[in-house]
Short mmCIF file of C-alpha atoms in Angstrom, two decimals:
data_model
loop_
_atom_site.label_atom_id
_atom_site.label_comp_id
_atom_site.label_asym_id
_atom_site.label_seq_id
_atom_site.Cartn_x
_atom_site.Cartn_y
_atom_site.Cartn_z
CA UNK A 616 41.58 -235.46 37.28
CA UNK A 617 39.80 -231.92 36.40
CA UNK A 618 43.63 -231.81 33.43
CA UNK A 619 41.30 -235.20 32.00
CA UNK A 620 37.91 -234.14 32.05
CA UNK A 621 39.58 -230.63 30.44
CA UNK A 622 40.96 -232.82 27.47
CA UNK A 623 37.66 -235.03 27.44
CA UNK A 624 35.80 -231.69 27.08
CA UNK A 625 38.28 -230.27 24.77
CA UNK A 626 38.38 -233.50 22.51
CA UNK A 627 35.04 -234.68 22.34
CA UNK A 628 32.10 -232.13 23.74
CA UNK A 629 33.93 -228.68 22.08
CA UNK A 630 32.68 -228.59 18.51
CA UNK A 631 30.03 -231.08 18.96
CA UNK A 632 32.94 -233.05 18.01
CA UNK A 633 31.37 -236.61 19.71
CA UNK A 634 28.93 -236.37 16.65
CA UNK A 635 31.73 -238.12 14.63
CA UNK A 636 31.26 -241.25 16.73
CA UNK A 637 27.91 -241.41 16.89
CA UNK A 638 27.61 -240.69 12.97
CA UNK A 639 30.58 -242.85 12.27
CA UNK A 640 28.94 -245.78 14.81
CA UNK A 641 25.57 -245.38 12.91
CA UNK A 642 27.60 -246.14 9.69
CA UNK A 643 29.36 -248.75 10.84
CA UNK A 644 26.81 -250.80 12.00
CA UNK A 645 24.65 -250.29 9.29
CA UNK A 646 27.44 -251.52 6.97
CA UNK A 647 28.12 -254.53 9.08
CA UNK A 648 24.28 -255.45 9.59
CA UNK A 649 23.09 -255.39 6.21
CA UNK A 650 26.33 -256.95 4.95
CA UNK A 651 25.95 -259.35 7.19
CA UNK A 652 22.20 -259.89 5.49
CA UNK A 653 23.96 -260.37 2.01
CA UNK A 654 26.39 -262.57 3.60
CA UNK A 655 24.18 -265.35 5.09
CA UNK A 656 21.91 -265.17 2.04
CA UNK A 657 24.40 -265.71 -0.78
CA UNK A 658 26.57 -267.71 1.40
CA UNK A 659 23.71 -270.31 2.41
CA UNK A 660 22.97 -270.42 -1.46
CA UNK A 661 27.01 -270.88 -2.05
CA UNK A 662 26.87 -273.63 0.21
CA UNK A 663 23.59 -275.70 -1.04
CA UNK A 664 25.46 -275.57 -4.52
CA UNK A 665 28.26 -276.39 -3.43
CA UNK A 666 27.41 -279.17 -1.00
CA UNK A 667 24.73 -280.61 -3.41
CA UNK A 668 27.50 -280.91 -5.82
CA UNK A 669 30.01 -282.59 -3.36
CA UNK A 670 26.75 -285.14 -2.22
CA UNK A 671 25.22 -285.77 -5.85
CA UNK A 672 27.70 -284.77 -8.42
CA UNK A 673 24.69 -282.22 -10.00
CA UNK A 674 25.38 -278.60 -10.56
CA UNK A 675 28.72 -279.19 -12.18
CA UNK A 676 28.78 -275.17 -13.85
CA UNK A 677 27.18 -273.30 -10.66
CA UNK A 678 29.74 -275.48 -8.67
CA UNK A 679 32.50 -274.20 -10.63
CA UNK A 680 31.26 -270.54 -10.69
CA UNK A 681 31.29 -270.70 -7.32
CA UNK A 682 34.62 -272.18 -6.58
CA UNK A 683 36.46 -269.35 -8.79
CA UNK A 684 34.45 -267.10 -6.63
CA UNK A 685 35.72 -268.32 -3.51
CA UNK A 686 39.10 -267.94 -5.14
CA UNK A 687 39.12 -264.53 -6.22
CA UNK A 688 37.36 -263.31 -3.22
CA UNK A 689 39.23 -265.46 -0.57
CA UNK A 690 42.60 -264.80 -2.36
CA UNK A 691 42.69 -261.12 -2.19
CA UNK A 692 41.98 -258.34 0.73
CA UNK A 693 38.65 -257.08 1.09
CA UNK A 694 40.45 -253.24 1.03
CA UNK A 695 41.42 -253.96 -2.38
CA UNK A 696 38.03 -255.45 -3.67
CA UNK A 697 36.17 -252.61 -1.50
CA UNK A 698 38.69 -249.85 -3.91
CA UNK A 699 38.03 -251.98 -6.94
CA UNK A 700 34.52 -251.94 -6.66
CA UNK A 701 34.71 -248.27 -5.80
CA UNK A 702 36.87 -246.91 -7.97
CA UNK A 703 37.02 -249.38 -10.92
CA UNK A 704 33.37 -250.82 -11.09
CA UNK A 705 31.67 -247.90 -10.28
CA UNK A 706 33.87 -245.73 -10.67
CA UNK A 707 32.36 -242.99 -13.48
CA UNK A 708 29.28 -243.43 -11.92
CA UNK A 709 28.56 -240.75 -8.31
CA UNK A 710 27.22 -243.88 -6.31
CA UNK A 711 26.40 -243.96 -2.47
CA UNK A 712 29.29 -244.82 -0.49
CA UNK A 713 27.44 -246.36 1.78
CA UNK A 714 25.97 -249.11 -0.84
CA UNK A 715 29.45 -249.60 -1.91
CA UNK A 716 30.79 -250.35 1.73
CA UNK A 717 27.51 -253.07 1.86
CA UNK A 718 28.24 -254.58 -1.10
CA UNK A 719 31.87 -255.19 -1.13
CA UNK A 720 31.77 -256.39 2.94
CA UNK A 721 28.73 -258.61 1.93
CA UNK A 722 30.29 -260.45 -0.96
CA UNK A 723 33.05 -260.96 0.51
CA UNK A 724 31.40 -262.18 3.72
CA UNK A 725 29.70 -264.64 1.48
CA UNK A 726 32.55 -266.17 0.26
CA UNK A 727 33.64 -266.96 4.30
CA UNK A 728 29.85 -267.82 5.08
CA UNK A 729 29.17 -270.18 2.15
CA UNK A 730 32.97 -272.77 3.75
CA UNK A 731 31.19 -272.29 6.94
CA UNK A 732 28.13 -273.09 6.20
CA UNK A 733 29.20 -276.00 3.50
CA UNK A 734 31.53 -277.53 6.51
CA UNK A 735 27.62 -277.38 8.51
CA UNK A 736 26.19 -279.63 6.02
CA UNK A 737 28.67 -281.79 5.28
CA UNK A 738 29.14 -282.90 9.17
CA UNK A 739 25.66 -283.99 9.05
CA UNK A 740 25.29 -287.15 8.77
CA UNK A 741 24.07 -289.35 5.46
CA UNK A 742 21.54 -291.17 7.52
CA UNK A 743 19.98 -287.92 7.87
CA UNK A 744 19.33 -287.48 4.23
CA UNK A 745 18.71 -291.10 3.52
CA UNK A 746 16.01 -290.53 6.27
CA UNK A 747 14.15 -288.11 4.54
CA UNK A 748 14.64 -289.81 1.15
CA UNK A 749 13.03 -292.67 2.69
CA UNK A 750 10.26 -291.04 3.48
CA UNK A 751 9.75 -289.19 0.24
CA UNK A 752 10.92 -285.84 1.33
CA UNK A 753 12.16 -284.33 -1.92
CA UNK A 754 16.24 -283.41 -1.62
CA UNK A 755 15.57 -279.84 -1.27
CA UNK A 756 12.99 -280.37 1.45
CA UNK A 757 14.98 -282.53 3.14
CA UNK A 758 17.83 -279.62 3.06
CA UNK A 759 15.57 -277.16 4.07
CA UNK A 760 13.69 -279.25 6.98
CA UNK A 761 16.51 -281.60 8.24
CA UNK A 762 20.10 -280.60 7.09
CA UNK A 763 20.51 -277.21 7.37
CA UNK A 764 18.73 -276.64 10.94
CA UNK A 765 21.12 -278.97 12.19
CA UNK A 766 24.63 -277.81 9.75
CA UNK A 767 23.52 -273.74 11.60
CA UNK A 768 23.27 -274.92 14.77
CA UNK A 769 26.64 -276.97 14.67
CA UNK A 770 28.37 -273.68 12.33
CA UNK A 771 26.82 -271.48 14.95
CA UNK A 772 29.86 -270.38 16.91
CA UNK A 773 32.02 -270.19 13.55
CA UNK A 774 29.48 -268.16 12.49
CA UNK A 775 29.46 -265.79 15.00
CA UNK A 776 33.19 -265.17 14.71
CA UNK A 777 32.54 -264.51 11.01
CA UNK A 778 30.58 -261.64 12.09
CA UNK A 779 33.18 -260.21 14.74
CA UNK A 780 35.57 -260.24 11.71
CA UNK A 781 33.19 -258.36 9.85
CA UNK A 782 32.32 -255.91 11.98
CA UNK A 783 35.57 -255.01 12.45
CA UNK A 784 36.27 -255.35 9.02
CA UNK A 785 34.72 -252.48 8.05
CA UNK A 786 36.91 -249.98 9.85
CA UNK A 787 38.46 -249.83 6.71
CA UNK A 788 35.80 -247.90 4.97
CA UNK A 789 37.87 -244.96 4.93
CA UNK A 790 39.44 -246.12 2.00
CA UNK A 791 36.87 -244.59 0.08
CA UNK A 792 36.39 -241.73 2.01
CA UNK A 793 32.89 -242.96 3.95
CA UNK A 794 32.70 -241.87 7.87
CA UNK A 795 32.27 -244.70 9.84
CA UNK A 796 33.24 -245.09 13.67
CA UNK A 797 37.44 -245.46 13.21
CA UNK A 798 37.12 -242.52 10.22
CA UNK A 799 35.26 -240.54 13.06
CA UNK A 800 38.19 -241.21 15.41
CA UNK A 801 40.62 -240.29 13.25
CA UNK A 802 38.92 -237.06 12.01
CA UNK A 803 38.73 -236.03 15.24
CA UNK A 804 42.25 -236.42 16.17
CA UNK A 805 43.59 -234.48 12.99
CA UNK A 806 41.32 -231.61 14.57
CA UNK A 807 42.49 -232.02 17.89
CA UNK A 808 45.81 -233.22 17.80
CA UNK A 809 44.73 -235.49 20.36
CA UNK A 810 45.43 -239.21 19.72
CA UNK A 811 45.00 -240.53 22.68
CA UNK A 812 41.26 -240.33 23.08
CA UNK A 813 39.55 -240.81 20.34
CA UNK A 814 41.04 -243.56 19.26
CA UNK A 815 40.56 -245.69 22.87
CA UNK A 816 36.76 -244.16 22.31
CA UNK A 817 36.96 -245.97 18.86
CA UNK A 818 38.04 -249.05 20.36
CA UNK A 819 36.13 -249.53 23.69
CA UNK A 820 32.96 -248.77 21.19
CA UNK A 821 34.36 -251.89 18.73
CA UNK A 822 35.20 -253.89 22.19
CA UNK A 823 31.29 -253.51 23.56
CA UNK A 824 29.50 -254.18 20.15
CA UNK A 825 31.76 -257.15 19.92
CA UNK A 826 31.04 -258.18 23.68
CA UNK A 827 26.93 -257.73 23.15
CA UNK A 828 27.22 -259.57 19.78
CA UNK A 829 29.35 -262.49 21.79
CA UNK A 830 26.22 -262.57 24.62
CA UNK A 831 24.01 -262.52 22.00
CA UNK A 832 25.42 -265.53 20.24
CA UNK A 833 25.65 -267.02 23.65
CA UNK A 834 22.16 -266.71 24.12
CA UNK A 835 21.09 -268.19 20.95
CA UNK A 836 23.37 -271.16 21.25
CA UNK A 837 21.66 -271.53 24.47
CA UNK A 838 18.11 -271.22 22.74
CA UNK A 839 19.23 -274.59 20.40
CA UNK A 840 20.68 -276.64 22.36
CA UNK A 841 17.47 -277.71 24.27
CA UNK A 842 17.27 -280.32 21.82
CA UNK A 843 20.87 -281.67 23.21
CA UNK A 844 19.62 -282.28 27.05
CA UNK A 845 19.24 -285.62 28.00
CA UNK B 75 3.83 -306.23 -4.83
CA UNK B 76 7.79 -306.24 -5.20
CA UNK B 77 9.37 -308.08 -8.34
CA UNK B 78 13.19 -308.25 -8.50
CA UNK B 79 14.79 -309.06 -12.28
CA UNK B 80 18.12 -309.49 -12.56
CA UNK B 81 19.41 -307.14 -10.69
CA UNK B 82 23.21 -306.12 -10.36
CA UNK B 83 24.85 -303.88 -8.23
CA UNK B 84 28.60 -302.91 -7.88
CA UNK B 85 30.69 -300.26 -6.55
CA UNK B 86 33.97 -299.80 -8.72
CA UNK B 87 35.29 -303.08 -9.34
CA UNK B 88 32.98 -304.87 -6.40
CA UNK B 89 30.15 -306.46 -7.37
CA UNK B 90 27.97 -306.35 -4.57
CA UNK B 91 24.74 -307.66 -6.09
CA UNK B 92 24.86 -310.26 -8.78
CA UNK B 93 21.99 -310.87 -10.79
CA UNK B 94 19.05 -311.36 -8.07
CA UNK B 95 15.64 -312.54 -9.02
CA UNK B 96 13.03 -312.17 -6.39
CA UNK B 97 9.32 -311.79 -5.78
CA UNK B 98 7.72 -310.07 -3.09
CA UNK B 99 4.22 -310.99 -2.58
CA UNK B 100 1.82 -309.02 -0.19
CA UNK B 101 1.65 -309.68 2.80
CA UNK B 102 4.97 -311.50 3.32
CA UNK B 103 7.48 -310.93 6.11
CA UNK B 104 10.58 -311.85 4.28
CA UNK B 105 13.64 -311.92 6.33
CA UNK B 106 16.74 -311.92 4.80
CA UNK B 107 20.00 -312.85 6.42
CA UNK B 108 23.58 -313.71 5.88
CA UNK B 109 27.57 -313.04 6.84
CA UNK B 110 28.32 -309.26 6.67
CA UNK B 111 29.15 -308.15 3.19
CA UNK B 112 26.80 -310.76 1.46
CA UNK B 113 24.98 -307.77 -0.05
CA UNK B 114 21.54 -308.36 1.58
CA UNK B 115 21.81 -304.65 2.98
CA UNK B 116 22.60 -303.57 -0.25
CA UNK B 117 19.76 -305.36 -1.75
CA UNK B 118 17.29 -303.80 0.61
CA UNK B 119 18.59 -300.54 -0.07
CA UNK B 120 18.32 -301.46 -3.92
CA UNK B 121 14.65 -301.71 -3.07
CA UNK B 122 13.47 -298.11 -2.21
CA UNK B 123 16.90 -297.02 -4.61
CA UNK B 124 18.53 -295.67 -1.46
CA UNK B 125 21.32 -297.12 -3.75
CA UNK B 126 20.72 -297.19 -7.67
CA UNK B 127 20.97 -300.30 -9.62
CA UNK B 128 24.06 -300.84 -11.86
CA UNK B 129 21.58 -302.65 -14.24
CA UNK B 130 18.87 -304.96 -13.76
CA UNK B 131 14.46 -304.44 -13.03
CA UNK B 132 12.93 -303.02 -9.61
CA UNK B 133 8.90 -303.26 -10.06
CA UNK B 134 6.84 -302.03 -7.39
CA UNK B 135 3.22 -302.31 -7.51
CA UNK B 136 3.75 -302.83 -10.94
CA UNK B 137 5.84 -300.33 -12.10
CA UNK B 138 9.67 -300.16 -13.20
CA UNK B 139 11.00 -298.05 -10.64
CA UNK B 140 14.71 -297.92 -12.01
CA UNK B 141 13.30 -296.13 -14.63
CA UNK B 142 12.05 -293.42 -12.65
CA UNK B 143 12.45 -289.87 -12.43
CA UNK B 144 13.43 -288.31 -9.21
CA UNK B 145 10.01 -287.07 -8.40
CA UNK B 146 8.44 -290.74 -8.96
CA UNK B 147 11.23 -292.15 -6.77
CA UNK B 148 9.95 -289.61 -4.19
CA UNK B 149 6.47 -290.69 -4.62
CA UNK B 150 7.44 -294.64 -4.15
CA UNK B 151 9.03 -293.86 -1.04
CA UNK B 152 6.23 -292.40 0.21
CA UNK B 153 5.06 -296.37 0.08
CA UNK B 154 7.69 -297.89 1.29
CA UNK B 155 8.48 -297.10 4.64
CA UNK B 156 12.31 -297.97 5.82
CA UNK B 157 13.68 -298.46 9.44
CA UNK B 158 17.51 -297.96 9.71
CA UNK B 159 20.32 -299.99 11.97
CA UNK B 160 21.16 -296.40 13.53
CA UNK B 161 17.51 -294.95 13.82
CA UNK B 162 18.21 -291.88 12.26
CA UNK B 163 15.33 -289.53 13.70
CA UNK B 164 15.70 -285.81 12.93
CA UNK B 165 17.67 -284.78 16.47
CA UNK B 166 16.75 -281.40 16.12
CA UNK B 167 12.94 -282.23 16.29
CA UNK B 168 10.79 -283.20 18.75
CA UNK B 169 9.18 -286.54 18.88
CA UNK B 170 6.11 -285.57 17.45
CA UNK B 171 7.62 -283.35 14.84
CA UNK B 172 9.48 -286.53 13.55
CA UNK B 173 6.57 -288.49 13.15
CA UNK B 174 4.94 -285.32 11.53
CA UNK B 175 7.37 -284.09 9.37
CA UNK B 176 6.86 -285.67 6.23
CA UNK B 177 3.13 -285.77 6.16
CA UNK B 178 2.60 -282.19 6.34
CA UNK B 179 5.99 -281.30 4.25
CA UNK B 180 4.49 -283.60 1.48
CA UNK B 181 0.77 -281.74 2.08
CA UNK B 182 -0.53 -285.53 2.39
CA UNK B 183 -2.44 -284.44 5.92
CA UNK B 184 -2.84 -281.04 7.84
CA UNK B 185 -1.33 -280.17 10.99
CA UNK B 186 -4.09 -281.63 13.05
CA UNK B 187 -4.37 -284.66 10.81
CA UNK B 188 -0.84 -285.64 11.34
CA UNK B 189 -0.80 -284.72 15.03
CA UNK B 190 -3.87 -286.90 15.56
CA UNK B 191 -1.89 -289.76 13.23
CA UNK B 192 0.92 -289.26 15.60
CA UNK B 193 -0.60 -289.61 18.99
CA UNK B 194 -2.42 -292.77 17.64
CA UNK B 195 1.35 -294.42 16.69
CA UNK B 196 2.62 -293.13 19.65
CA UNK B 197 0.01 -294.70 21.73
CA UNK B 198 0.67 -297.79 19.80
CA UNK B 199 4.44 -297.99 20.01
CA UNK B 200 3.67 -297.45 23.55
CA UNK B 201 5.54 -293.75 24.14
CA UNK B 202 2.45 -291.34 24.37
CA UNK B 203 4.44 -289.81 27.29
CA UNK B 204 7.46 -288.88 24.86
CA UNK B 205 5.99 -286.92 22.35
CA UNK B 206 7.00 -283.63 23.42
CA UNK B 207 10.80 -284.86 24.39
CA UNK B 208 13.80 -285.11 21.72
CA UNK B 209 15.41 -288.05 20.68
CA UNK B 210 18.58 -287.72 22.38
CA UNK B 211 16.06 -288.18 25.85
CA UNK B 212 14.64 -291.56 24.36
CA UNK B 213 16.85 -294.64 25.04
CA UNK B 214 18.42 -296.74 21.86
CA UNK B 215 14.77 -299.07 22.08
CA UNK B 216 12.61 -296.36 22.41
CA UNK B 217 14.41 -294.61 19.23
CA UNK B 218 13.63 -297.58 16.86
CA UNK B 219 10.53 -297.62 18.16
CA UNK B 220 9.82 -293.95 17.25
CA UNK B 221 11.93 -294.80 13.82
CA UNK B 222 8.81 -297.41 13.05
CA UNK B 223 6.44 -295.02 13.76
CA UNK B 224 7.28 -291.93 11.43
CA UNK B 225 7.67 -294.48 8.57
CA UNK B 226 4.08 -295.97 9.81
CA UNK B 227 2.75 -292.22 9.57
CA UNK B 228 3.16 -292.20 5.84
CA UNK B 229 0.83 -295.13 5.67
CA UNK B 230 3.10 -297.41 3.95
CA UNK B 231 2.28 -300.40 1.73
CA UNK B 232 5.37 -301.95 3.27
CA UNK B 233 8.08 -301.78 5.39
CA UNK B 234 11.99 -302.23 5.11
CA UNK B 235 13.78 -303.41 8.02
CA UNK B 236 17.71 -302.85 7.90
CA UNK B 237 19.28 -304.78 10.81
CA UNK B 238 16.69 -302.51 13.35
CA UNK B 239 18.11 -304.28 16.37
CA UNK B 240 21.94 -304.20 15.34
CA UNK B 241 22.72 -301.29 16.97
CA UNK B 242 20.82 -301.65 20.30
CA UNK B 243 21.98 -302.52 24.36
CA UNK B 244 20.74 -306.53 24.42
CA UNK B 245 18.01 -305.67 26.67
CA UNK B 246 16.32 -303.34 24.10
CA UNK B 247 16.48 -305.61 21.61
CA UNK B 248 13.06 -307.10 22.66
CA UNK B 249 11.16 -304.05 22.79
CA UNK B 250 11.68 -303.45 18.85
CA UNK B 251 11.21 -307.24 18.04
CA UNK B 252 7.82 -306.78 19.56
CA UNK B 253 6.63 -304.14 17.84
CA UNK B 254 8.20 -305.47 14.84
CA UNK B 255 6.05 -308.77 15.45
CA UNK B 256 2.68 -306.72 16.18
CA UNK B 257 3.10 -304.99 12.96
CA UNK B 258 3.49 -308.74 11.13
CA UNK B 259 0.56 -309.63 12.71
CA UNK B 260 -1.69 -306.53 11.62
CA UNK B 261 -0.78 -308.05 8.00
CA UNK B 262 1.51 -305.49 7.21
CA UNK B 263 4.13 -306.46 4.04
CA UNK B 264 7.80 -306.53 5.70
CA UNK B 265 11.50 -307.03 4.12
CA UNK B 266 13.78 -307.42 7.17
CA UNK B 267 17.59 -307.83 7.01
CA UNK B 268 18.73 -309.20 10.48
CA UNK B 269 20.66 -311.08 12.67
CA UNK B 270 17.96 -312.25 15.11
CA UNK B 271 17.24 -315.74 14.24
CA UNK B 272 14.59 -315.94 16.85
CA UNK B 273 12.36 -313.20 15.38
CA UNK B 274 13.32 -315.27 12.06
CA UNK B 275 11.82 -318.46 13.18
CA UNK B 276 8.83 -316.77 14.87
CA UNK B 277 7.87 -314.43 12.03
CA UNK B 278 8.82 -315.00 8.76
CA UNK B 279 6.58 -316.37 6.17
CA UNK B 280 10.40 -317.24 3.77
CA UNK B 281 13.86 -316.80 5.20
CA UNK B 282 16.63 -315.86 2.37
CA UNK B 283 20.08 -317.01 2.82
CA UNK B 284 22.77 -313.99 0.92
CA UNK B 285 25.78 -315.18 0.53
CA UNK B 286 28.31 -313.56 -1.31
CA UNK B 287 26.07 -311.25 -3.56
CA UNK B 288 23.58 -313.85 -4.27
CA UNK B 289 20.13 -315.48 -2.68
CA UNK B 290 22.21 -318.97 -2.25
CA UNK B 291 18.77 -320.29 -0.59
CA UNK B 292 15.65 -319.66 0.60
CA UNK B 293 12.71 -321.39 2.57
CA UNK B 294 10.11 -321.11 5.35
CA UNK B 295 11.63 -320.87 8.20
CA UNK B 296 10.84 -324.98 9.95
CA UNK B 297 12.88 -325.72 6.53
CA UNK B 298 15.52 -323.20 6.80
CA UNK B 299 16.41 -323.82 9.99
CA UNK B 300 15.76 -327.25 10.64
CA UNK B 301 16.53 -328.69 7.49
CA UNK B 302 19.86 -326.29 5.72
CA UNK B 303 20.50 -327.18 2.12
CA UNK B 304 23.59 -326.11 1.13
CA UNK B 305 27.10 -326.57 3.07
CA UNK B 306 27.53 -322.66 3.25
CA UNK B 307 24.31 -322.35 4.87
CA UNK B 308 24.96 -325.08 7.29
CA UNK B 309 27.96 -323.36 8.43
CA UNK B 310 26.40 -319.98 8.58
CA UNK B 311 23.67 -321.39 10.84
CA UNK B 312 25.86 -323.43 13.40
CA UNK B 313 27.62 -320.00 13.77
CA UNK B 314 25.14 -318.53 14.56
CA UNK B 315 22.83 -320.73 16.39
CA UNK B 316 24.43 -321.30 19.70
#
């Protein structure tokens, strides 16, 4: 028992050497959060175009802008659009790593969010919308009043899992060299030689974000279905 | 109030609607019925373009409405209110927020305005006590009935009726046919596509026959009933009629 708390000591406390996690962890969830924020915004918009089109036939050129951006994005993995936009878009220009990580995880989020959210609205219902037309709610305000509470609430679990992926998604942000929670793991083991550790550290810290994230879900889902009780 | 001019309506190759002339005066209570597929829902829906014309003249209130631009359609709506066969409140709102919705979306009455508008229908459709519940508490009945009352919110210059009592238990059928009949009698301008010969009889000021994409005959309803014209008609009615 004291051999353990010898190599926990050695690995983690000599050196300050925990600091990676917490740094890295810090990254990490400030990647996922706020490309999580780029996700649902550009995805919801993805999805109104793309839904509006399927429903009405309107928005024939956003429609198709969008589709070849779910098909680039969709069709190719988000390590090689995070070194693309890196190294190739911004590449001769010194750019926060950090940004970069947010950007690429939250565009191609989008492209995941926007079939999720697009499956939301078009599980509602026509009635719905013919309900609104009828009473002269415009077909925006009837999206934004009527449709997509109820297409979230449905997507919500989907959703949710969307955001698991993501989160753990972005353990490959060292890639481009940026220090989040598995690139502190592994810089502690090359200065340890000890595997073993830091990398279960790294992965009961993934485990528990993903478990609160799951209760939090929970609890929401929870929160909207009062309207289901009969 | 509504004038109908030739109008057509087809889907593909199926021509649903085939040129209909009708006029709606104010203050009617038409009923329309007919066998399934004659078009009559179609033809209601025609009426607040729910479903666009393939060619033909909609006026309301005097204007061409097939002619209009999305944001006039909006604004007709607003005037004709429209009850559907599967109720279609918002199941994600409350009660009240269903009847409130689309007064205070369309900045037509404050919050308080529409609240006080609500508890007033409410009180009249006889659910005071549900305004705070969701739909999915309120049995089928109870759902129409809170269906006629957000369109009533808006105020409407009339009402559209498709089959309202289709989809309900037997039992609950009443309920709606009530309220349906109070709202005749308050002088209110109705269209109602149905199969409830009773409220028919009882309420209409003309009966129309559809058949096959046309109005193959129409009358009050002691003439409709009691004396049928044509032999499709008379068929329809002794299937009916039990």
């Amino acid at each position: 028992m004291s051999d353990f708390m010898q190599r926990l000591h050695d690995t983690f406390i000599d050196g300050a050497r925990w600091q990676y996690l917490t740094d890295g962890l810090k990254t990490t969830l400030i990647v996922t959060v706020f490309a999580a924020l780029i996700g649902i915004f550009l995805g919801f918009l993805i999805a109104i175009v793309r839904s509006t089109h399927d429903k009405t036939g309107n928005l024939k050129i956003l429609n198709a802008v969008t589709k070849l951006y779910l098909t680039v994005i969709r069709g190719t993995p988000v390590v090689v659009q995070l070194l693309i936009i890196y190294f190739v878009i911004f590449g001769s220009v010194k750019i926060d790593k950090t940004f970069v990580a947010i950007l690429s995880f939250g565009l191609n989020s989008a492209a995941y969010v926007a079939e999720i959210i697009r499956s939301g609205i078009m599980s509602i219902d026509i009635g719905q919308f013919e309900a609104g037309g009828s009473l002269g709610l415009s077909y925006s305000k009837t999206m934004v009043n009527i449709i997509v509470p109820q297409a979230f609430k449905n997507v919500l679990p989907a959703l949710a899992n969307e955001f698991i992926v993501l989160l753990k998604e972005t353990s490959i942000c060292g890639y481009i060299a940026l220090a989040d929670l598995t690139k502190g793991g592994d810089i502690i083991r090359a200065a340890t030689y000890e595997a073993f550790l830091p990398l279960i550290a790294v992965a009961i810290i993934y485990l528990i974000m993903v478990m609160i994230l799951t209760w939090l879900v929970g609890k929401l889902e929870r929160r909207l279905a009062k309207n289901d009780k009969r | 109030m509504i004038s109908v001019r030739n109008l057509n309506k087809a889907f593909g190759d199926l021509h649903i609607l085939k040129d209909i002339n009708e006029e709606i005066k104010k203050g009617e209570k038409v009923v329309i019925v007919g066998p399934s597929g004659s078009g009559k829902s179609t033809f209601l829906r025609c009426l607040n373009l729910l479903e666009r014309p393939t060619s033909g003249e909609i006026f309301f209130e005097g204007t061409d409405i097939t002619k209009s631009r999305t944001k006039e359609i909006n604004l007709l709506r607003e005037k004709m209110g429209m009850v559907f066969q599967h109720f279609n409140l918002f199941p994600h709102l409350t009660i009240r927020r269903n009847i409130t919705l689309a007064p205070t979306k369309l900045k037509l009455m404050t919050k308080e305005e529409a609240d006080k508008k609500a508890a007033e229908l409410l009180e009249k459709v006889g659910l005071a006590d549900k305004a705070e519940q969701y739909p999915a508490q309120l049995s089928g009945g109870q759902k129409q009935r809170i269906a006629i009352a957000r369109a009533l919110a808006m105020n409407p210059d009339v009402m559209l009726f498709d089959e309202p009592t289709s989809a309900l238990d037997p039992e609950m059928v009443g309920e709606v046919l009530n309220l349906m009949k109070e709202l005749a009698d308050d002088g209110m301008t109705m269209v109602v596509v149905t199969h409830e010969m009773g409220f028919a009889k009882e309420v209409a000021s003309r009966v129309l026959f559809m058949d096959e994409g046309i109005i193959a005959e129409q009358a009050s309803p002691e003439e409709f009933f009691s004396n049928p014209k044509s032999p499709r008609l008379k068929e329809f009615l002794s299937k009916v009629l039990i």
